[in-house]
Amino acid sequence: MRRSVDLPNGIAPGSDPPPTGVDSSGIAIRVVFFLVIAGLSVVLIWKVFPGVLAGKLIDPDNYMRLVRVNRLFETGAWFDSSIPRSNAPFGEVLHWTRPFDVLLLVGSAILLPFFSFSEALFWSGAFVSPLLLLLIGYSAVWASAPLSGRRFRFLAMITLLAQVGVLQSTLPGRPDHHSLHILIFVLTVGMAIRWLMKPFSRQISGLTGGLVGAGLWVGPEFLVPLALLLACGLFLWIRKGKDLAGKNLWFSLGLVGVLLLALLLEHRPSDLLSVEYDRISILHVVIAGLAVLFWGGISKLPGHRAGLHHVKGRIIWTLLAGPLALGVLVALFPSFLSGPEAGIHPRLMPLWRTYVVEDQPLVSSMGMSEWGDFLFYLGPVVFCLPFLAWILFKEWDKPTGDVWVLLGIFLLTFTGLALFRIRFVPYPEVVFIIVSVTLISRILPLLHGIRNALLGTLLRSGVAFGIICGPLLLGAALMGAGEPAGQESAAALASDCPITDMAVVLADLDAFGGAPQVIATHMGYGPEILYRTHHRVIGTPYHRNADGILSLFSILAATDLTEARRLVEERGVGLILVCPHHSWIYSASEEGTSGDASFHNQLVAGQVPDWLETVNLTGEIPGGFLLFRTKDRLGGR
């Protein structure tokens, strides 16, 4: 009889810890973690983001999310994703979906006995991400348990606090669906570990697929985890056969079930067949449906006749059915291979996406500061990857072998993506948590034989601290020693020219004829102006508003003032707001065919055309804003 190899704490690989009644120590640790997150949030609000207490949020997306939820509350129009006051006078349709909106509404409902709806919505938004961070910590403990065992699983909470990308996505004052995405990803990884380690279970397989479907519902970034899980499931089936076909089939069924539900909840009946690459649509249901057909076909085939009992037969089936499924997908959705950004207007890249922080590469050169960035955010890959390679070699044929394959695929893919796009940094960090805790659980028991108790305690503490915090501290040291690249970004612009105080001035309608105006100003200001005033704007930093972004740049970067005036009249612009710190953006027209000063820079230089008049601003407003009113638009339109 083959004996199982026990983990150092006595838990056999592939098994969950046995129930032992109420885990009082576990409850105490969870309470402590709750207090840590609460304390961290208080410190951040007190020392780093004091503006939250004054009604400020961190970035434009946060304001737009509250504008969207407030509109849902006012209209009750669940299927309407439009923002009529954006892209004036035509309106804008956002690509966001409803799950995160529902979280904000639930939080607002809880606070309604104490605040007005607008106040309740703000505080719900201000603290939803720290609450999600708390759930991420608890979920990381659960996700790590099958690999690290009961004794070490709570280290996941401590390790989480060293993952800067996750912390940055879950700050107070940042209501953003990315925090919900991270929580779903942690749950997905934890369920996928059980999906692969345990014998075939319809419930576990379906729940794993359902979680991936929920992630896709929140946003298209989850196409990456979906692709990796499908690829891993296929690879393991080719290698092992056994019950992997059933696991993959029920994974696909869980996926298609949640996606069908999401489709019905996000689209009117008349729009169910509309194709959208940047949000949940029939495209994603078809992807899941093809996976169901692929694995359903395998389950119906007589294995001995189709040759599926052998690796060669499974490879042949994959080579025949896989390209066919991909061909069907591309035939039905020709832009599928371009990904969620298939519909983005190409001119938006140089005008906007170049300056979005989360779309920048994490490492753009090989300087000391850039190496510091790498270690600060992704440093654990230096020891997690070798550990995964070693343990995969040792446990290739054990129940945990499949898990190491999956975690290795996740680690390599997401680390690579994070190097080229900062928005992916939290995903490898989640994998770092699970792998680091498992590594600690394998090393520390080896040090228990040290006779000197003090030395043993110091050594074990040092090893755990080095694994959890070492890369972070080394990265911070290198970042401090090196010279930053000085890359321009939306965040830097917002710091140089904050819009909040100016928006308070704009909110006084009596100063502008008593009626809302259309404002032409930098697109990054659009969401906060929509949130704080009744005015309308042209540009907002969202790819579906390409018409508004391009029109705004055509106005502010124009060197031909006749063309600029034509566009101003076409859009019904009543106010033009500029900040001197943005001059470098509008230094010339996009094509660069003229050396003349742009309309924006002429206004900054005091060269005001006769169809505009300067609005005198009282009081000190940071950033040196200049406000102009079109003479024939007093009172709006």
XYZ file of C-alpha atoms in Angstrom:
637
model
C 0.000 0.000 0.000
C 1.364 3.368 -1.053
C 1.801 5.796 1.819
C 0.976 9.494 1.404
C 3.689 12.026 2.071
C 2.607 14.324 4.877
C 3.214 18.024 5.050
C 5.379 19.124 7.954
C 2.283 19.939 10.024
C 0.718 16.550 9.474
C -1.769 17.472 6.756
C -1.596 15.217 3.732
C -1.181 16.986 0.378
C -4.490 17.363 -1.390
C -6.603 17.305 1.744
C -8.364 20.063 3.613
C -7.668 20.385 7.315
C -10.017 18.207 9.337
C -12.779 20.009 11.263
C -11.951 20.470 14.914
C -14.943 22.444 16.150
C -14.707 26.170 16.787
C -11.253 27.504 15.908
C -10.903 30.145 18.628
C -7.349 31.040 17.619
C -8.499 31.495 14.028
C -11.306 33.797 15.134
C -8.872 35.834 17.216
C -6.453 36.186 14.295
C -9.279 37.307 12.002
C -10.347 39.902 14.562
C -6.771 41.165 14.803
C -6.561 41.392 11.014
C -9.820 43.356 10.987
C -8.328 45.784 13.489
C -5.126 46.044 11.439
C -7.055 46.930 8.268
C -9.212 49.393 10.191
C -6.112 50.986 11.732
C -4.325 51.110 8.381
C -7.338 52.819 6.811
C -7.435 55.399 9.596
C -3.722 56.145 9.217
C -4.024 56.468 5.434
C -6.947 58.860 5.720
C -5.266 60.843 8.487
C -1.761 61.128 7.009
C -1.876 60.310 3.279
C -5.381 61.038 1.964
C -6.889 63.551 4.413
C -9.064 64.873 1.603
C -11.340 61.849 1.951
C -12.817 63.350 5.099
C -13.519 66.527 3.096
C -15.360 64.625 0.375
C -12.469 63.949 -2.026
C -11.724 60.708 -3.862
C -8.444 59.533 -5.358
C -8.915 59.508 -9.124
C -11.430 60.440 -11.844
C -12.781 56.879 -12.195
C -13.975 57.025 -8.592
C -16.096 60.099 -9.244
C -17.519 58.667 -12.439
C -18.506 55.492 -10.594
C -20.510 57.558 -8.102
C -22.078 59.576 -10.927
C -23.138 56.307 -12.546
C -24.600 54.837 -9.353
C -26.377 58.079 -8.479
C -27.981 58.094 -11.924
C -29.134 54.510 -11.402
C -30.656 55.526 -8.064
C -32.435 58.539 -9.583
C -33.768 56.874 -12.714
C -34.050 53.199 -11.768
C -32.994 52.488 -15.369
C -30.973 49.309 -14.733
C -30.051 48.682 -18.369
C -29.113 52.304 -19.092
C -25.337 52.825 -18.868
C -25.419 56.272 -20.418
C -24.163 59.475 -18.837
C -26.196 62.161 -20.658
C -24.123 65.089 -19.320
C -20.901 63.670 -20.766
C -19.810 64.071 -24.401
C -22.191 67.026 -24.529
C -24.601 67.376 -26.158
C -24.703 63.742 -27.301
C -24.073 61.722 -24.107
C -21.666 58.888 -23.316
C -22.202 55.155 -22.738
C -19.848 53.558 -20.205
C -18.476 50.033 -20.568
C -18.746 49.262 -16.837
C -21.106 46.617 -15.496
C -23.448 46.449 -12.501
C -21.867 44.166 -9.822
C -19.723 46.900 -8.282
C -22.623 49.355 -8.551
C -24.715 46.953 -6.477
C -22.018 46.832 -3.782
C -22.097 50.625 -3.547
C -25.897 50.652 -3.401
C -25.910 48.053 -0.619
C -23.404 50.111 1.358
C -25.487 53.241 0.776
C -28.659 51.484 1.932
C -26.955 50.523 5.201
C -25.937 54.159 5.793
C -29.225 55.793 4.733
C -30.632 56.018 8.287
C -27.727 58.341 9.137
C -27.062 60.281 5.900
C -28.727 61.604 2.771
C -28.336 59.340 -0.249
C -25.529 61.404 -1.782
C -23.614 61.356 1.518
C -24.300 57.657 2.054
C -23.101 56.916 -1.478
C -19.880 58.851 -0.902
C -19.045 57.044 2.348
C -20.011 53.720 0.818
C -17.574 54.451 -1.995
C -14.879 55.720 0.357
C -14.739 52.513 2.389
C -15.874 49.742 0.051
C -12.324 48.955 -1.092
C -10.833 48.589 2.435
C -13.732 46.245 3.251
C -12.893 44.259 0.132
C -9.239 44.190 1.268
C -10.435 42.605 4.507
C -12.301 39.943 2.523
C -9.245 39.452 0.300
C -7.189 38.692 3.419
C -9.696 36.153 4.742
C -9.991 34.619 1.261
C -6.199 34.360 0.941
C -6.129 32.310 4.155
C -8.761 29.971 2.735
C -7.009 29.773 -0.646
C -3.640 28.911 0.950
C -4.907 26.297 3.398
C -4.749 23.184 1.137
C -1.071 23.825 0.402
C 0.233 25.306 3.645
C -2.040 23.582 6.172
C -3.816 24.967 9.226
C -0.681 25.941 11.101
C 0.701 28.407 8.562
C -2.342 29.523 6.571
C -2.832 32.714 8.572
C 0.533 33.975 7.345
C -1.386 34.794 4.169
C -2.836 37.846 5.919
C 0.621 39.147 6.832
C 1.952 38.407 3.354
C -0.979 40.274 1.817
C 0.094 43.447 3.611
C 3.435 43.318 1.738
C 1.727 43.270 -1.690
C 1.772 46.948 -2.624
C -0.211 46.587 -5.840
C -3.136 45.018 -3.991
C -2.977 47.686 -1.279
C -2.928 50.495 -3.845
C -6.040 49.071 -5.496
C -7.936 48.926 -2.204
C -7.178 52.320 -0.688
C -9.801 54.307 1.216
C -11.408 56.799 -1.145
C -10.984 54.522 -4.155
C -14.316 52.952 -5.174
C -13.063 50.962 -8.139
C -14.111 47.593 -9.543
C -10.465 46.481 -9.621
C -10.673 45.759 -5.889
C -13.641 43.456 -6.549
C -11.673 41.814 -9.348
C -8.810 41.025 -6.950
C -11.205 39.419 -4.453
C -12.767 37.257 -7.160
C -9.302 36.272 -8.395
C -8.222 35.150 -4.908
C -11.403 33.078 -4.612
C -10.867 31.694 -8.110
C -7.298 30.591 -7.332
C -8.405 29.011 -4.057
C -11.249 27.132 -5.717
C -9.033 26.110 -8.652
C -6.532 24.597 -6.192
C -9.315 22.424 -4.800
C -10.642 21.747 -8.316
C -7.316 20.214 -9.285
C -6.329 18.554 -5.992
C -9.575 16.842 -5.092
C -11.280 13.974 -6.942
C -13.877 14.975 -9.502
C -16.722 16.982 -7.971
C -19.455 18.677 -9.976
C -19.891 21.295 -7.250
C -16.228 22.296 -7.021
C -15.777 22.277 -10.807
C -18.943 24.303 -11.374
C -18.066 26.795 -8.649
C -14.609 27.309 -10.146
C -16.099 28.072 -13.540
C -18.781 30.233 -11.945
C -16.194 32.381 -10.183
C -14.379 32.959 -13.471
C -17.726 33.925 -15.002
C -18.290 36.398 -12.161
C -14.860 37.905 -12.833
C -15.715 38.304 -16.520
C -18.981 39.935 -15.537
C -17.076 42.551 -13.545
C -14.652 43.270 -16.394
C -12.885 41.808 -19.438
C -9.489 41.547 -17.682
C -10.695 38.179 -16.460
C -10.319 36.804 -19.970
C -6.694 36.175 -18.947
C -7.489 33.898 -15.950
C -10.138 32.192 -18.099
C -7.665 31.488 -20.892
C -5.038 30.215 -18.434
C -7.481 27.905 -16.620
C -8.800 26.517 -19.910
C -5.245 25.970 -21.149
C -4.154 24.352 -17.888
C -7.208 22.075 -17.829
C -6.529 21.036 -21.411
C -2.827 20.386 -20.774
C -3.530 18.274 -17.696
C -6.205 16.280 -19.535
C -3.770 15.562 -22.372
C -1.115 14.489 -19.871
C -3.261 12.490 -17.459
C -6.717 11.876 -18.884
C -8.561 10.324 -15.919
C -11.286 12.571 -14.564
C -9.920 15.814 -16.039
C -12.474 15.743 -18.865
C -15.324 15.725 -16.337
C -13.691 18.481 -14.309
C -13.262 20.636 -17.408
C -16.822 19.975 -18.582
C -18.391 21.050 -15.293
C -16.006 24.000 -15.078
C -17.318 25.082 -18.481
C -20.924 24.514 -17.430
C -20.458 26.674 -14.333
C -18.831 29.326 -16.505
C -21.590 29.392 -19.111
C -24.280 29.421 -16.418
C -22.958 32.563 -14.715
C -22.263 34.260 -18.038
C -25.829 33.619 -19.213
C -27.114 35.134 -15.979
C -24.802 38.121 -16.422
C -25.940 38.572 -20.019
C -29.595 38.637 -18.956
C -28.890 41.098 -16.135
C -26.718 43.474 -18.174
C -28.645 43.717 -21.445
C -32.190 44.448 -22.499
C -33.871 41.525 -24.302
C -33.474 43.400 -27.591
C -29.695 43.699 -27.028
C -28.907 40.136 -25.957
C -27.185 39.367 -29.248
C -25.201 42.606 -29.406
C -21.435 42.076 -29.542
C -19.275 44.049 -27.123
C -15.610 43.253 -26.663
C -15.065 45.487 -23.619
C -17.929 44.213 -21.430
C -19.968 41.068 -20.956
C -21.849 40.129 -24.126
C -22.893 37.203 -26.281
C -19.218 36.861 -27.311
C -18.239 35.581 -23.862
C -21.216 33.238 -23.655
C -20.182 31.739 -27.003
C -16.619 31.207 -25.717
C -17.994 29.295 -22.728
C -20.448 27.439 -24.968
C -17.656 26.244 -27.246
C -15.781 24.973 -24.191
C -18.910 23.049 -23.147
C -19.197 21.548 -26.638
C -15.503 20.604 -26.654
C -15.585 18.798 -23.307
C -19.111 17.513 -23.787
C -18.015 15.899 -27.025
C -15.150 14.202 -25.242
C -17.452 12.868 -22.522
C -19.807 11.396 -25.138
C -17.112 9.780 -27.230
C -16.341 6.118 -26.477
C -12.808 6.546 -25.186
C -11.482 3.191 -26.377
C -12.705 3.827 -29.942
C -11.593 7.431 -30.164
C -8.200 6.613 -28.707
C -8.700 9.000 -25.784
C -7.191 6.503 -23.367
C -3.797 7.424 -24.815
C -1.897 10.706 -24.887
C -1.563 10.517 -28.672
C -5.336 10.238 -29.110
C -5.964 13.183 -26.813
C -3.424 15.284 -28.717
C -5.089 14.407 -32.029
C -8.531 15.314 -30.659
C -7.140 18.669 -29.418
C -5.461 19.428 -32.750
C -8.698 18.720 -34.599
C -11.320 20.272 -32.321
C -9.280 23.172 -30.904
C -8.584 25.028 -34.174
C -12.165 24.341 -35.272
C -13.533 26.020 -32.136
C -11.159 28.965 -32.558
C -12.124 29.250 -36.229
C -15.812 29.372 -35.337
C -15.100 32.039 -32.726
C -13.126 34.234 -35.139
C -15.713 33.739 -37.887
C -18.503 34.893 -35.569
C -16.458 37.663 -33.934
C -13.756 38.866 -36.347
C -12.146 41.246 -33.839
C -11.927 38.675 -31.048
C -8.150 38.207 -31.323
C -7.659 41.949 -30.776
C -9.000 41.533 -27.243
C -11.150 43.903 -25.186
C -9.514 46.917 -26.849
C -10.723 45.902 -30.292
C -13.012 48.911 -30.627
C -10.683 51.606 -29.281
C -10.102 54.436 -31.733
C -6.417 54.340 -32.776
C -5.959 58.084 -32.270
C -6.708 57.707 -28.561
C -3.382 55.986 -27.881
C -1.120 59.035 -28.336
C -3.712 61.477 -27.000
C -4.760 59.662 -23.858
C -3.670 56.079 -23.131
C 0.003 57.055 -23.197
C -0.532 58.985 -19.958
C -2.765 56.530 -18.062
C -0.673 55.213 -15.177
C -2.135 51.700 -15.067
C -1.429 51.242 -18.779
C 2.261 52.110 -18.449
C 4.984 49.436 -18.230
C 6.206 48.785 -14.708
C 9.826 48.766 -15.903
C 10.630 51.030 -18.837
C 14.450 51.028 -18.576
C 17.242 49.295 -16.678
C 18.158 51.993 -14.167
C 18.502 51.427 -10.428
C 15.119 52.986 -9.728
C 13.450 50.691 -12.282
C 15.056 47.638 -10.679
C 13.682 48.981 -7.426
C 10.201 49.153 -8.947
C 10.509 45.558 -10.079
C 11.577 44.280 -6.649
C 9.079 46.502 -4.831
C 6.113 45.076 -6.728
C 7.247 41.775 -8.241
C 10.326 40.846 -6.197
C 8.888 37.604 -4.738
C 9.036 36.059 -8.205
C 12.804 35.700 -7.622
C 12.249 32.919 -5.077
C 8.664 31.856 -5.887
C 9.556 30.719 -9.403
C 12.525 28.517 -8.388
C 10.470 27.056 -5.540
C 7.640 26.223 -7.942
C 10.086 24.586 -10.352
C 11.625 22.514 -7.536
C 8.365 21.424 -5.973
C 6.838 20.646 -9.363
C 9.776 18.338 -10.044
C 9.361 16.685 -6.622
C 5.564 16.336 -6.739
C 4.898 15.956 -10.474
C 2.882 12.783 -10.006
C 1.226 13.710 -6.713
C -2.187 15.347 -6.270
C -0.476 18.702 -5.744
C 1.440 18.420 -9.029
C -1.471 19.776 -11.053
C -1.726 22.761 -8.710
C 1.939 23.621 -9.149
C 1.428 23.557 -12.921
C -1.455 26.020 -12.609
C 0.359 28.329 -10.189
C 3.444 28.266 -12.402
C 1.375 29.255 -15.435
C -0.304 32.020 -13.443
C 2.997 33.279 -12.059
C 4.832 33.433 -15.387
C 1.938 34.929 -17.340
C 0.847 37.586 -14.871
C 4.398 38.623 -13.999
C 5.059 39.136 -17.702
C 1.843 41.088 -18.158
C 2.571 43.221 -15.091
C 5.961 44.212 -16.510
C 4.224 45.664 -19.561
C 1.063 46.963 -17.858
C 0.840 48.099 -14.266
C -2.869 47.225 -14.069
C -1.917 43.522 -13.855
C 0.445 43.891 -10.851
C -2.084 42.665 -8.214
C -2.575 39.327 -9.988
C 0.964 37.917 -9.608
C 0.941 39.336 -6.077
C -1.999 37.066 -5.231
C 0.031 34.104 -6.486
C 3.031 35.327 -4.462
C 0.916 35.147 -1.303
C -0.039 31.506 -1.795
C 3.396 30.356 -2.960
C 5.267 32.328 -0.270
C 3.129 30.929 2.542
C 3.604 27.416 1.165
C 7.369 27.980 0.959
C 7.442 29.179 4.568
C 5.405 26.144 5.640
C 8.047 23.875 4.066
C 11.110 25.685 5.459
C 10.218 26.533 9.049
C 9.625 22.945 10.273
C 13.146 22.100 9.098
C 14.483 24.639 11.603
C 12.739 23.181 14.641
C 15.733 20.941 15.360
C 17.873 23.864 16.499
C 18.597 23.264 20.196
C 19.117 26.880 21.176
C 15.529 28.125 21.557
C 16.381 31.803 21.120
C 18.525 31.177 18.060
C 15.838 28.950 16.554
C 13.136 31.557 17.122
C 15.281 34.317 15.640
C 16.191 32.178 12.638
C 12.606 31.147 11.918
C 11.379 34.720 12.313
C 14.177 35.988 10.083
C 13.383 33.479 7.335
C 9.672 34.304 7.392
C 10.359 38.051 7.485
C 12.890 37.793 4.657
C 10.511 35.888 2.411
C 7.562 38.195 3.113
C 9.257 41.602 3.306
C 12.763 41.169 1.867
C 12.020 42.060 -1.785
C 9.785 44.935 -0.696
C 12.470 46.536 1.487
C 15.243 45.980 -1.052
C 13.074 47.451 -3.802
C 12.274 50.505 -1.681
C 15.980 51.028 -0.989
C 16.846 50.880 -4.699
C 13.986 53.195 -5.598
C 15.254 55.710 -3.075
C 18.856 55.448 -4.324
C 18.000 55.725 -8.018
C 16.606 58.592 -10.039
C 13.000 58.186 -11.199
C 12.345 58.447 -14.909
C 10.033 61.448 -14.417
C 7.336 59.993 -16.632
C 4.313 62.226 -17.141
C 1.045 60.733 -16.056
C -2.563 61.578 -15.312
C -1.753 61.349 -11.603
C 1.031 63.919 -11.904
C -1.248 66.285 -13.797
C -3.960 65.941 -11.185
C -1.425 66.788 -8.486
C -0.149 69.871 -10.341
C -3.601 71.162 -11.203
C -6.263 69.809 -8.795
C -9.819 70.401 -9.970
C -11.721 70.067 -6.670
C -11.579 73.720 -5.555
C -12.312 74.903 -9.069
C -15.302 72.556 -9.254
C -16.734 74.186 -6.140
C -16.614 77.546 -7.942
C -18.255 76.028 -11.018
C -21.046 74.543 -8.887
C -22.463 78.032 -8.263
C -24.882 78.259 -11.196
C -25.868 81.841 -10.345
C -22.419 82.935 -11.479
C -23.094 81.484 -14.936
C -26.540 82.728 -15.790
C -28.415 80.303 -13.529
C -28.232 77.414 -15.981
C -25.809 74.498 -16.511
C -23.164 75.077 -19.148
C -21.188 72.831 -21.477
C -17.561 72.981 -20.301
C -14.587 72.349 -22.561
C -11.680 71.372 -20.307
C -9.078 68.661 -19.834
C -10.780 65.250 -20.025
C -9.367 64.131 -16.674
C -11.521 66.795 -15.010
C -14.739 65.600 -16.596
C -15.828 62.996 -13.987
C -15.316 65.259 -10.961
C -17.097 68.171 -12.635
C -20.016 65.859 -13.387
C -20.005 64.714 -9.743
C -19.760 68.136 -8.093
C -21.785 70.312 -10.474
C -24.805 70.276 -12.773
C -22.702 71.268 -15.772
C -21.995 69.128 -18.805
C -18.585 68.211 -20.220
C -17.196 67.042 -23.542
C -14.221 64.859 -22.665
C -13.900 62.073 -20.110
C -11.037 59.528 -19.853
C -12.925 56.512 -21.238
C -12.349 54.797 -24.550
C -16.022 54.727 -25.519
C -16.033 58.516 -25.452
C -13.625 58.739 -28.370
C -15.866 61.299 -30.055
C -15.715 63.593 -27.031
C -11.958 63.129 -26.475
C -11.089 63.804 -30.114
C -13.430 66.796 -30.290
C -11.930 68.247 -27.112
C -8.384 67.883 -28.456
C -9.463 69.398 -31.745
C -10.619 72.460 -29.808
C -7.792 72.923 -27.321
C -4.919 71.858 -29.603
C -6.220 73.769 -32.632
C -3.948 76.321 -34.260
C -6.755 77.436 -36.551
C -9.057 79.453 -34.285
C -11.793 79.464 -36.892
C -11.967 75.659 -36.631
C -11.830 75.848 -32.855
C -14.752 78.276 -32.799
C -16.755 76.088 -35.166
C -16.354 73.110 -32.838
C -17.180 75.239 -29.793
C -20.430 76.316 -31.430
C -21.186 72.788 -32.626
C -20.862 71.457 -29.077
C -22.701 74.376 -27.503
C -19.759 75.221 -25.270
C -20.455 77.934 -22.697
C -17.258 77.715 -20.604
C -13.634 76.926 -21.418
C -11.382 75.997 -18.490
C -7.602 75.684 -18.903
C -4.643 75.124 -16.608
C -1.094 76.302 -17.482
C 0.342 72.971 -16.299
C -1.318 71.272 -19.285
C 0.399 73.408 -21.903
C 2.790 70.660 -22.943
C -0.173 68.408 -23.843
C -1.674 70.972 -26.209
C 1.608 72.421 -27.449
C 0.679 71.753 -31.079
C -1.884 69.980 -33.155
C -1.768 66.178 -33.126
C -0.337 66.002 -36.612
C 2.403 68.466 -35.731
C 2.025 70.251 -39.077
C 2.064 73.737 -37.631
C 4.465 75.593 -35.416
C 1.760 78.019 -34.236
C 0.649 78.060 -30.631
C -2.395 75.970 -29.813
C -5.687 77.526 -28.763
C -5.058 76.292 -25.210
C -1.649 77.936 -25.038
C -2.873 81.158 -26.590
C -5.438 81.408 -23.795
C -2.745 80.729 -21.190
C -0.631 83.489 -22.761
C -3.539 85.944 -22.500
C -4.380 85.950 -26.215
C -8.157 85.784 -25.861
C -10.245 85.945 -29.074
C -13.077 88.469 -29.250
C -15.751 85.754 -28.981
C -14.580 84.851 -25.465
C -14.483 86.824 -22.245
C -12.407 86.102 -19.157
C -14.247 85.105 -15.980
C -12.623 86.650 -12.920
C -12.019 84.000 -10.244
C -12.084 85.095 -6.617
C -10.022 83.503 -3.885
C -6.981 81.273 -4.167
C -7.525 78.284 -6.442
C -4.538 75.912 -6.752
C -3.141 75.324 -10.222
C -3.593 78.775 -11.751
C -6.821 77.938 -13.587
C -8.147 80.310 -16.232
C -11.863 80.363 -17.057
C -13.435 81.831 -20.159
C -17.056 82.262 -21.219
C -18.341 82.325 -24.771
C -20.205 85.590 -25.218
C -23.220 84.125 -26.987
C -23.750 81.184 -24.586
C -24.767 82.931 -21.367
C -27.535 80.826 -19.860
C -26.593 77.650 -21.711
C -28.602 75.882 -24.370
